[in-house]
RNA sequence: GUGGGCGUAGCACAGUUGGUAGUGCGCCAGAUUGUGGUUCUGGAUGUCGUGGGUUCGAAUCCCACCGCCCACCCCA
């Protein structure tokens, strides 16, 4: 028996109702903030992610679905979408369009990790990018947007974490300082940290081992080591958030895993998600376009929401989508009449199911599908030019004419 | 890549010290030749994850493999 491949899953009704709801909310919020949808290919040249995401990130070194195409080019299933959006932005010269380019996307991403709660090999992201501005006002608006979106999607009890990771000027200095300080204390830390102290000192800050926490607490905070422009930018973002009454927590130890982030980074976490408690991650990436070959400076900031995780933590009672009417024709002439009637009512916006066979079967089906009404069309009704309309909740049944039906439900 | 837990009907599960399978829900039919929900009666469905071993006999004991879940790691 062939089954869905590891880490992928089928989303069946009625679960898909919740997904559509979340996506509808997202589209409405994006519209309010003047974001427009972009759809990029799921397949890209491997080079794009190697350069865009960072050659020695976990994503690129061990999590990509990469294969060689028949013409020998190396292709990869997108592990994230920011690099693709920037590629499209450069390729189609969107920097020439007026104003900040605000783009959003909804779609599947692929990473070959070991699946667990809230982590899949094919997962869905709802994300957005604001391109062409370094202004902290844009940072604040983007963060406002995500808070708005999550709230309107029905998420409550989430926590917004923000940080600034500096820029090409001050971050390398901070990393070097961290590396130096770790030399004297790393020997007392967990095995992973000893390794990270050398390879990727920023990761040490993310360590969750209890015994390491006192040591980590004594390490310098990046927020204390920012250069003046970065400090000013971060302070302004925080002021703008305060103006909006948005609650946030500065987490100097918040380091995001992708190489391209600089200055503002943020994350939203939520309890009910298991170990993978991050619903959303984002940040600024002012140097990314250039590193992908752009000749013009194209600063930007973006985020992506883990749709699987958002749906998981928002999910309440999954009610199936309601059905308005079941038509139960008895006999061939009635069936032919009913089919035309069904089409007209559907054109009028009604959801209609046509049930062939015995009346008893049709009634049972109507009940199981949760239909509000059943319309019976048998010999008696055909002869009289009427229909028997039954209200399934009350059990009440009465004869109606075609005109009365149209008046009630539309669809002449 | 590394650990732990779990695989029995469509779903949720039970199955005693080894004696070749049950319960609930769901599904189908009937009680009702044109009326659902409640009730009653009847029915179908299992390579007991797969393969091998021990045994007169394995869902049960042993070994290997596969799958799912959770965790590490990392991130959405």
Coordinates of N, CA and C in Angstrom, one line a residue, chain A residues 197-404:
Chain A
X197 N 30.9 26.9 20.5 CA 31.8 28.0 21.0 C 32.8 28.3 19.9
X198 N 33.1 27.3 19.1 CA 34.1 27.5 18.1 C 33.4 27.8 16.7
X199 N 32.5 26.9 16.4 CA 31.9 27.0 15.0 C 30.9 28.1 14.9
X200 N 30.0 28.3 15.9 CA 28.9 29.3 15.8 C 28.5 29.8 17.1
X201 N 29.3 30.7 17.7 CA 29.2 31.2 19.0 C 27.8 31.7 19.3
X202 N 27.1 32.3 18.3 CA 25.7 32.9 18.6 C 24.8 31.8 19.1
X203 N 25.0 30.6 18.5 CA 24.1 29.4 18.9 C 24.2 29.1 20.4
X204 N 25.3 29.4 21.0 CA 25.5 29.1 22.4 C 24.4 29.8 23.2
X205 N 24.0 31.0 22.8 CA 23.0 31.8 23.5 C 21.6 31.1 23.5
X206 N 21.4 30.2 22.5 CA 20.2 29.5 22.4 C 20.1 28.2 23.2
X207 N 21.2 27.9 23.8 CA 21.2 26.6 24.5 C 20.2 26.5 25.6
X208 N 19.6 25.3 25.7 CA 18.5 25.2 26.7 C 18.9 24.3 27.9
X209 N 20.1 23.9 27.9 CA 20.6 23.1 29.0 C 20.6 23.9 30.3
X210 N 20.0 23.4 31.3 CA 19.8 24.1 32.5 C 21.1 24.6 33.2
X211 N 22.0 23.7 33.2 CA 23.3 23.9 33.9 C 24.1 25.0 33.2
X212 N 23.8 25.2 31.9 CA 24.6 26.2 31.2 C 24.1 27.7 31.4
X213 N 22.9 27.8 31.9 CA 22.2 29.1 31.9 C 23.0 30.2 32.7
X214 N 23.5 29.8 33.9 CA 24.3 30.8 34.7 C 25.5 31.4 33.9
X215 N 26.1 30.5 33.1 CA 27.3 30.9 32.3 C 26.8 31.8 31.2
X216 N 25.7 31.4 30.5 CA 25.2 32.2 29.4 C 24.8 33.6 29.9
X217 N 24.2 33.6 31.1 CA 23.7 34.9 31.6 C 24.9 35.9 31.7
X218 N 26.1 35.4 32.0 CA 27.2 36.3 32.2 C 27.8 36.8 30.9
X219 N 27.5 36.1 29.8 CA 28.0 36.5 28.5 C 27.5 37.9 28.1
X220 N 28.3 38.6 27.3 CA 27.8 40.0 26.9 C 26.6 39.9 26.0
X221 N 25.7 40.8 26.1 CA 24.5 40.9 25.3 C 24.8 41.7 24.0
X222 N 24.2 41.2 22.9 CA 24.5 41.9 21.6 C 23.9 43.3 21.6
X223 N 22.8 43.4 22.4 CA 22.2 44.7 22.4 C 23.0 45.8 23.1
X224 N 24.1 45.3 23.8 CA 25.0 46.2 24.5 C 26.2 46.5 23.6
X225 N 26.3 45.8 22.5 CA 27.4 46.0 21.6 C 27.1 46.5 20.2
X226 N 25.9 47.0 20.1 CA 25.5 47.5 18.8 C 26.3 48.8 18.4
X227 N 26.5 49.0 17.2 CA 27.1 50.3 16.7 C 26.0 51.4 16.8
X228 N 26.4 52.6 16.7 CA 25.4 53.7 16.9 C 24.2 53.7 16.0
X229 N 24.4 53.5 14.7 CA 23.3 53.5 13.8 C 22.3 52.3 14.1
X230 N 22.9 51.1 14.4 CA 22.0 50.0 14.8 C 21.3 50.2 16.1
X231 N 21.9 50.8 17.0 CA 21.3 51.1 18.3 C 20.1 52.1 18.1
X232 N 20.4 53.1 17.3 CA 19.3 54.1 17.1 C 18.1 53.5 16.4
X233 N 18.4 52.6 15.4 CA 17.4 52.0 14.6 C 16.5 51.1 15.6
X234 N 17.2 50.3 16.4 CA 16.5 49.5 17.3 C 15.6 50.2 18.3
X235 N 16.2 51.3 18.9 CA 15.5 52.2 19.8 C 14.2 52.7 19.2
X236 N 14.4 53.2 17.9 CA 13.2 53.7 17.2 C 12.1 52.7 17.0
X237 N 12.5 51.5 16.6 CA 11.5 50.4 16.4 C 10.8 50.2 17.8
X238 N 11.5 50.1 18.9 CA 10.9 49.9 20.1 C 9.9 51.0 20.5
X239 N 10.3 52.3 20.2 CA 9.4 53.4 20.5 C 8.1 53.3 19.7
X240 N 8.3 52.9 18.4 CA 7.1 52.8 17.5 C 6.2 51.7 18.0
X241 N 6.7 50.6 18.5 CA 5.9 49.6 19.0 C 5.2 50.0 20.3
X242 N 5.9 50.8 21.1 CA 5.2 51.3 22.3 C 4.1 52.2 21.9
X243 N 4.3 53.1 20.9 CA 3.2 54.0 20.5 C 1.9 53.2 20.1
X244 N 2.1 52.0 19.6 CA 1.0 51.2 19.2 C 0.4 50.3 20.3
X245 N 1.1 50.3 21.5 CA 0.6 49.5 22.6 C 0.9 48.0 22.3
X246 N 1.9 47.7 21.5 CA 2.2 46.3 21.3 C 3.1 45.8 22.3
X247 N 2.7 44.7 23.0 CA 3.6 44.2 24.1 C 4.6 43.3 23.5
X248 N 5.9 43.5 23.9 CA 7.0 42.7 23.4 C 8.0 42.5 24.5
X249 N 8.8 41.6 24.3 CA 9.9 41.3 25.2 C 11.2 41.3 24.4
X250 N 12.2 42.1 24.9 CA 13.5 42.1 24.2 C 14.2 40.9 24.7
X251 N 14.7 40.0 23.8 CA 15.4 38.8 24.1 C 16.8 38.9 23.4
X252 N 17.8 39.4 24.2 CA 19.1 39.6 23.6 C 19.7 38.3 23.1
X253 N 19.1 37.2 23.6 CA 19.6 35.9 23.2 C 18.9 35.3 22.0
X254 N 18.0 36.1 21.5 CA 17.2 35.6 20.3 C 18.1 35.7 19.1
X255 N 18.6 34.6 18.6 CA 19.4 34.6 17.3 C 18.6 33.7 16.3
X256 N 18.4 34.2 15.2 CA 17.7 33.4 14.2 C 18.7 32.6 13.4
X257 N 18.2 31.5 12.8 CA 19.1 30.6 12.2 C 19.6 30.9 10.8
X258 N 19.0 31.9 10.2 CA 19.4 32.1 8.8 C 20.4 33.3 8.8
X259 N 21.4 33.1 7.9 CA 22.5 34.0 7.9 C 22.2 35.4 7.5
X260 N 21.1 35.6 6.7 CA 20.9 36.9 6.2 C 20.3 37.9 7.1
X261 N 19.9 37.5 8.3 CA 19.3 38.5 9.2 C 20.2 39.6 9.7
X262 N 19.8 40.8 9.8 CA 20.6 41.8 10.4 C 19.6 42.8 11.1
X263 N 20.1 43.5 12.1 CA 19.3 44.5 12.8 C 18.0 43.7 13.4
X264 N 16.9 44.2 13.1 CA 15.7 43.7 13.8 C 15.4 42.2 13.5
X265 N 15.3 41.4 14.6 CA 14.7 40.1 14.4 C 13.6 39.9 15.4
X266 N 12.7 39.0 15.0 CA 11.5 38.8 16.0 C 11.0 37.4 15.8
X267 N 10.3 37.0 16.8 CA 9.7 35.7 16.8 C 8.5 35.7 17.7
X268 N 7.5 34.8 17.4 CA 6.3 34.7 18.2 C 6.3 33.2 18.7
X269 N 6.2 33.1 20.0 CA 6.1 31.7 20.5 C 4.7 31.5 21.2
X270 N 4.4 30.2 21.3 CA 3.1 29.9 21.8 C 3.2 28.6 22.6
X271 N 2.6 28.5 23.8 CA 2.6 27.3 24.6 C 2.3 26.0 23.9
X272 N 1.0 25.8 23.7 CA 0.5 24.5 23.2 C 1.2 23.9 22.0
X273 N 2.4 24.1 21.7 CA 3.0 23.6 20.4 C 4.0 22.5 20.6
X274 N 4.3 22.1 21.9 CA 5.3 21.1 22.1 C 6.7 21.8 22.0
X275 N 7.7 21.0 21.6 CA 9.0 21.6 21.6 C 9.2 22.6 20.6
X276 N 8.5 22.5 19.5 CA 8.6 23.4 18.4 C 7.6 24.6 18.7
X277 N 8.0 25.5 19.5 CA 7.0 26.4 20.0 C 7.0 27.8 19.3
X278 N 7.7 27.8 18.2 CA 7.7 29.1 17.4 C 6.7 29.1 16.3
X279 N 5.8 30.0 16.3 CA 4.7 30.1 15.3 C 5.2 31.0 14.1
X280 N 6.1 31.8 14.4 CA 6.5 32.8 13.4 C 7.9 33.3 13.7
X281 N 8.6 33.6 12.6 CA 10.0 34.1 12.7 C 10.2 35.2 11.6
X282 N 11.0 36.2 11.9 CA 11.2 37.1 10.9 C 12.3 38.1 11.2
X283 N 12.6 39.0 10.3 CA 13.7 39.9 10.6 C 14.1 40.7 9.3
X284 N 15.0 41.6 9.6 CA 15.5 42.5 8.5 C 16.7 41.9 7.8
X285 N 16.8 42.1 6.5 CA 17.9 41.5 5.7 C 18.4 42.5 4.7
X286 N 19.0 43.6 5.1 CA 19.4 44.7 4.2 C 20.4 44.3 3.2
X287 N 21.2 43.3 3.4 CA 22.3 43.0 2.5 C 21.9 41.8 1.5
X288 N 20.8 41.2 1.7 CA 20.5 40.0 1.0 C 20.4 40.2 -0.5
X289 N 19.7 41.2 -1.0 CA 19.6 41.4 -2.4 C 20.9 41.5 -3.1
X290 N 21.8 42.3 -2.5 CA 23.2 42.4 -3.1 C 23.9 41.1 -3.2
X291 N 23.7 40.3 -2.1 CA 24.4 39.0 -2.1 C 23.8 38.1 -3.2
X292 N 22.6 38.4 -3.6 CA 22.0 37.6 -4.7 C 22.2 38.2 -6.1
X293 N 23.1 39.3 -6.1 CA 23.4 39.8 -7.4 C 22.7 41.1 -7.8
X294 N 22.0 41.7 -6.9 CA 21.4 43.0 -7.2 C 22.4 44.1 -7.3
X295 N 22.2 44.9 -8.3 CA 23.2 46.0 -8.4 C 22.7 47.3 -7.6
X296 N 21.4 47.3 -7.2 CA 21.0 48.3 -6.4 C 20.8 47.9 -5.0
X297 N 21.0 48.8 -4.0 CA 20.8 48.4 -2.6 C 19.3 48.2 -2.4
X298 N 18.9 47.0 -2.0 CA 17.5 46.8 -1.8 C 17.2 46.2 -0.4
X299 N 17.2 47.1 0.6 CA 17.0 46.6 2.0 C 15.5 46.0 2.1
X300 N 15.4 45.2 3.1 CA 14.0 44.6 3.3 C 13.9 44.0 4.6
X301 N 12.6 43.7 4.9 CA 12.3 43.0 6.2 C 11.1 42.1 5.9
X302 N 11.1 40.9 6.5 CA 10.0 40.0 6.3 C 9.8 39.0 7.4
X303 N 8.8 38.2 7.2 CA 8.5 37.2 8.3 C 7.9 36.0 7.6
X304 N 7.8 34.9 8.3 CA 6.9 33.8 7.9 C 6.3 33.1 9.0
X305 N 5.1 32.8 8.9 CA 4.3 32.1 9.9 C 4.2 30.7 9.5
X306 N 4.4 29.8 10.5 CA 4.2 28.4 10.3 C 2.8 28.1 10.3
X307 N 2.2 27.9 9.1 CA 0.7 27.8 9.1 C 0.3 26.5 9.8
X308 N 1.0 25.4 9.6 CA 0.7 24.2 10.3 C 0.5 24.4 11.8
X309 N 1.5 25.2 12.3 CA 1.6 25.4 13.8 C 0.5 26.4 14.2
X310 N 0.2 27.4 13.4 CA -0.9 28.3 13.7 C -2.2 27.6 13.7
X311 N -2.5 26.8 12.7 CA -3.7 26.1 12.6 C -3.9 25.2 13.9
X312 N -2.8 24.5 14.2 CA -2.7 23.6 15.3 C -3.1 24.3 16.6
X313 N -2.6 25.5 16.8 CA -2.9 26.1 18.1 C -4.1 26.9 18.2
X314 N -4.8 27.1 17.0 CA -6.0 27.9 16.9 C -7.2 26.9 16.8
X315 N -6.9 25.7 16.4 CA -8.0 24.8 16.1 C -9.0 24.6 17.2
X316 N -10.2 24.8 17.0 CA -11.2 24.5 18.0 C -12.1 23.4 17.3
X317 N -13.4 23.3 17.7 CA -14.3 22.3 17.2 C -14.3 22.4 15.7
X318 N -14.0 21.4 15.0 CA -14.0 21.4 13.5 C -15.4 21.0 13.0
X319 N -16.2 22.0 12.7 CA -17.5 21.7 12.2 C -17.4 21.6 10.6
X320 N -18.1 20.6 10.1 CA -18.1 20.5 8.6 C -18.8 21.7 8.0
X321 N -18.5 22.0 6.8 CA -19.2 23.1 6.2 C -20.7 22.7 6.0
X322 N -21.6 23.6 6.3 CA -23.0 23.2 6.3 C -23.5 23.1 4.8
X323 N -24.5 22.2 4.7 CA -25.2 22.0 3.4 C -26.6 22.6 3.4
X324 N -27.0 23.3 2.4 CA -28.3 23.9 2.5 C -29.4 23.0 2.2
X325 N -29.2 22.2 1.1 CA -30.4 21.5 0.6 C -30.0 20.2 -0.1
X326 N -30.8 19.1 0.3 CA -30.7 17.9 -0.5 C -31.9 17.7 -1.3
X327 N -31.8 17.4 -2.6 CA -33.0 17.2 -3.4 C -33.1 15.7 -3.6
X328 N -34.3 15.2 -3.3 CA -34.6 13.8 -3.4 C -35.6 13.5 -4.5
X329 N -35.2 13.2 -5.7 CA -36.1 12.9 -6.8 C -36.4 11.4 -6.7
X330 N -37.7 11.1 -7.0 CA -38.1 9.7 -7.1 C -38.5 9.3 -8.5
X331 N -37.6 8.5 -9.1 CA -37.9 8.1 -10.5 C -37.2 8.9 -11.5
X332 N -37.0 8.3 -12.7 CA -36.2 9.0 -13.7 C -36.7 10.3 -14.1
X333 N -38.0 10.5 -14.4 CA -38.4 11.9 -14.8 C -38.2 12.9 -13.8
X334 N -38.4 12.5 -12.5 CA -38.1 13.5 -11.4 C -36.6 13.8 -11.3
X335 N -35.8 12.8 -11.6 CA -34.3 13.0 -11.5 C -33.9 14.0 -12.5
X336 N -34.4 13.9 -13.7 CA -34.0 14.8 -14.8 C -34.5 16.2 -14.4
X337 N -35.7 16.4 -13.9 CA -36.2 17.7 -13.5 C -35.3 18.2 -12.3
X338 N -35.0 17.3 -11.4 CA -34.3 17.7 -10.2 C -32.9 18.2 -10.6
X339 N -32.3 17.6 -11.6 CA -30.9 18.0 -11.9 C -30.9 19.4 -12.4
X340 N -31.9 19.8 -13.2 CA -31.9 21.2 -13.7 C -32.2 22.1 -12.6
X341 N -33.1 21.7 -11.7 CA -33.5 22.6 -10.5 C -32.2 22.8 -9.7
X342 N -31.5 21.7 -9.5 CA -30.3 21.8 -8.6 C -29.3 22.8 -9.3
X343 N -29.1 22.8 -10.6 CA -28.2 23.7 -11.2 C -28.6 25.1 -11.0
X344 N -29.9 25.4 -11.1 CA -30.4 26.8 -10.9 C -30.2 27.3 -9.5
X345 N -30.5 26.4 -8.6 CA -30.4 26.8 -7.2 C -28.9 27.0 -6.8
X346 N -28.0 26.2 -7.4 CA -26.6 26.3 -7.2 C -26.1 27.7 -7.7
X347 N -26.6 28.0 -8.9 CA -26.3 29.3 -9.5 C -26.7 30.4 -8.6
X348 N -27.7 30.2 -7.8 CA -28.2 31.2 -6.9 C -27.4 31.2 -5.6
X349 N -26.4 30.4 -5.5 CA -25.5 30.4 -4.4 C -25.8 29.4 -3.3
X350 N -26.8 28.6 -3.5 CA -27.1 27.6 -2.5 C -26.2 26.4 -2.7
X351 N -25.9 25.7 -1.6 CA -25.1 24.5 -1.7 C -26.1 23.3 -1.7
X352 N -26.1 22.5 -2.8 CA -27.1 21.5 -3.0 C -26.5 20.2 -3.3
X353 N -27.1 19.1 -2.8 CA -26.7 17.8 -3.1 C -27.9 17.0 -3.7
X354 N -27.6 16.3 -4.7 CA -28.7 15.5 -5.4 C -28.6 14.1 -4.9
X355 N -29.7 13.5 -4.3 CA -29.6 12.2 -3.8 C -30.5 11.2 -4.6
X356 N -29.8 10.3 -5.3 CA -30.6 9.4 -6.1 C -31.1 8.2 -5.2
X357 N -32.0 7.5 -5.7 CA -32.4 6.2 -5.0 C -33.6 6.4 -4.1
X358 N -33.8 5.5 -3.1 CA -34.9 5.5 -2.3 C -35.0 6.7 -1.4
X359 N -36.2 7.1 -1.1 CA -36.4 8.3 -0.3 C -35.8 8.2 1.1
X360 N -36.0 7.0 1.6 CA -35.4 6.7 3.0 C -33.9 7.0 2.9
X361 N -33.2 6.5 1.9 CA -31.8 6.7 1.8 C -31.4 8.2 1.7
X362 N -32.3 8.9 0.9 CA -32.0 10.3 0.7 C -32.2 11.1 2.0
X363 N -33.2 10.7 2.8 CA -33.4 11.4 4.1 C -32.2 11.1 5.0
X364 N -31.8 9.8 5.0 CA -30.7 9.5 5.9 C -29.4 10.3 5.5
X365 N -29.2 10.4 4.2 CA -28.1 11.1 3.7 C -28.1 12.6 4.1
X366 N -29.3 13.1 3.9 CA -29.5 14.6 4.3 C -29.2 14.8 5.7
X367 N -29.6 13.8 6.5 CA -29.4 14.0 8.0 C -27.9 13.9 8.3
X368 N -27.2 12.9 7.7 CA -25.8 12.7 7.9 C -25.0 13.9 7.4
X369 N -25.4 14.5 6.3 CA -24.6 15.6 5.8 C -25.0 16.9 6.5
X370 N -25.9 16.9 7.4 CA -26.3 18.1 8.1 C -27.1 19.1 7.3
X371 N -27.8 18.6 6.3 CA -28.5 19.5 5.4 C -29.6 20.2 6.2
X372 N -29.9 21.5 5.9 CA -30.9 22.2 6.6 C -32.3 21.9 6.0
X373 N -32.3 21.6 4.7 CA -33.6 21.3 4.1 C -33.5 20.1 3.2
X374 N -34.6 19.4 3.0 CA -34.7 18.3 2.0 C -35.9 18.7 1.1
X375 N -35.7 18.6 -0.2 CA -36.7 18.8 -1.2 C -37.1 17.5 -1.8
X376 N -38.4 17.1 -1.6 CA -38.8 15.8 -2.2 C -39.6 16.1 -3.5
X377 N -39.2 15.3 -4.5 CA -39.8 15.5 -5.8 C -40.2 14.1 -6.3
X378 N -41.5 13.7 -6.1 CA -42.0 12.4 -6.5 C -43.1 12.6 -7.5
X379 N -43.8 11.5 -7.8 CA -44.9 11.6 -8.8 C -46.0 12.6 -8.4
X380 N -46.3 12.6 -7.1 CA -47.4 13.5 -6.7 C -47.0 14.9 -6.9
X381 N -45.7 15.3 -6.6 CA -45.3 16.6 -6.7 C -45.1 17.0 -8.2
X382 N -44.6 16.0 -9.0 CA -44.5 16.3 -10.4 C -45.8 16.6 -11.0
X383 N -46.9 15.8 -10.6 CA -48.2 16.0 -11.2 C -48.8 17.4 -10.7
X384 N -48.5 17.8 -9.5 CA -49.1 19.0 -9.0 C -48.2 20.2 -9.3
X385 N -47.0 20.0 -9.8 CA -46.1 21.1 -10.1 C -45.7 21.8 -8.8
X386 N -45.5 21.0 -7.8 CA -45.0 21.6 -6.5 C -43.9 20.7 -6.0
X387 N -43.3 21.2 -4.9 CA -42.2 20.4 -4.2 C -42.6 20.2 -2.8
X388 N -42.2 19.2 -2.2 CA -42.3 19.0 -0.7 C -41.0 19.5 -0.1
X389 N -41.1 20.6 0.7 CA -39.9 21.1 1.4 C -39.9 20.7 2.8
X390 N -38.9 20.0 3.3 CA -38.9 19.6 4.7 C -37.7 20.3 5.4
X391 N -38.1 20.9 6.5 CA -37.1 21.5 7.4 C -36.5 20.4 8.3
X392 N -35.3 20.1 8.2 CA -34.7 18.9 8.9 C -34.6 19.1 10.4
X393 N -34.5 20.3 10.8 CA -34.3 20.5 12.3 C -35.7 20.3 13.0
X394 N -36.7 20.9 12.4 CA -38.0 20.9 13.0 C -38.9 19.7 12.6
X395 N -38.5 19.1 11.4 CA -39.3 18.0 10.9 C -40.5 18.5 10.1
X396 N -40.7 19.8 10.1 CA -41.9 20.4 9.5 C -41.8 20.3 7.9
X397 N -42.9 19.9 7.3 CA -42.8 19.7 5.8 C -44.1 20.4 5.2
X398 N -43.8 21.1 4.1 CA -44.9 21.7 3.4 C -44.7 21.8 1.9
X399 N -45.8 21.9 1.2 CA -45.7 22.0 -0.3 C -45.4 23.4 -0.7
X400 N -44.4 23.6 -1.6 CA -44.1 24.9 -2.1 C -44.1 24.9 -3.6
X401 N -44.4 26.0 -4.2 CA -44.3 26.1 -5.7 C -42.8 26.5 -6.0
X402 N -42.5 26.4 -7.3 CA -41.2 26.8 -7.8 C -40.9 28.3 -7.5
X403 N -42.0 29.1 -7.6 CA -41.8 30.6 -7.3 C -41.5 30.8 -5.8
X404 N -42.2 30.0 -5.0 CA -42.0 30.2 -3.5 C -40.5 29.8 -3.2

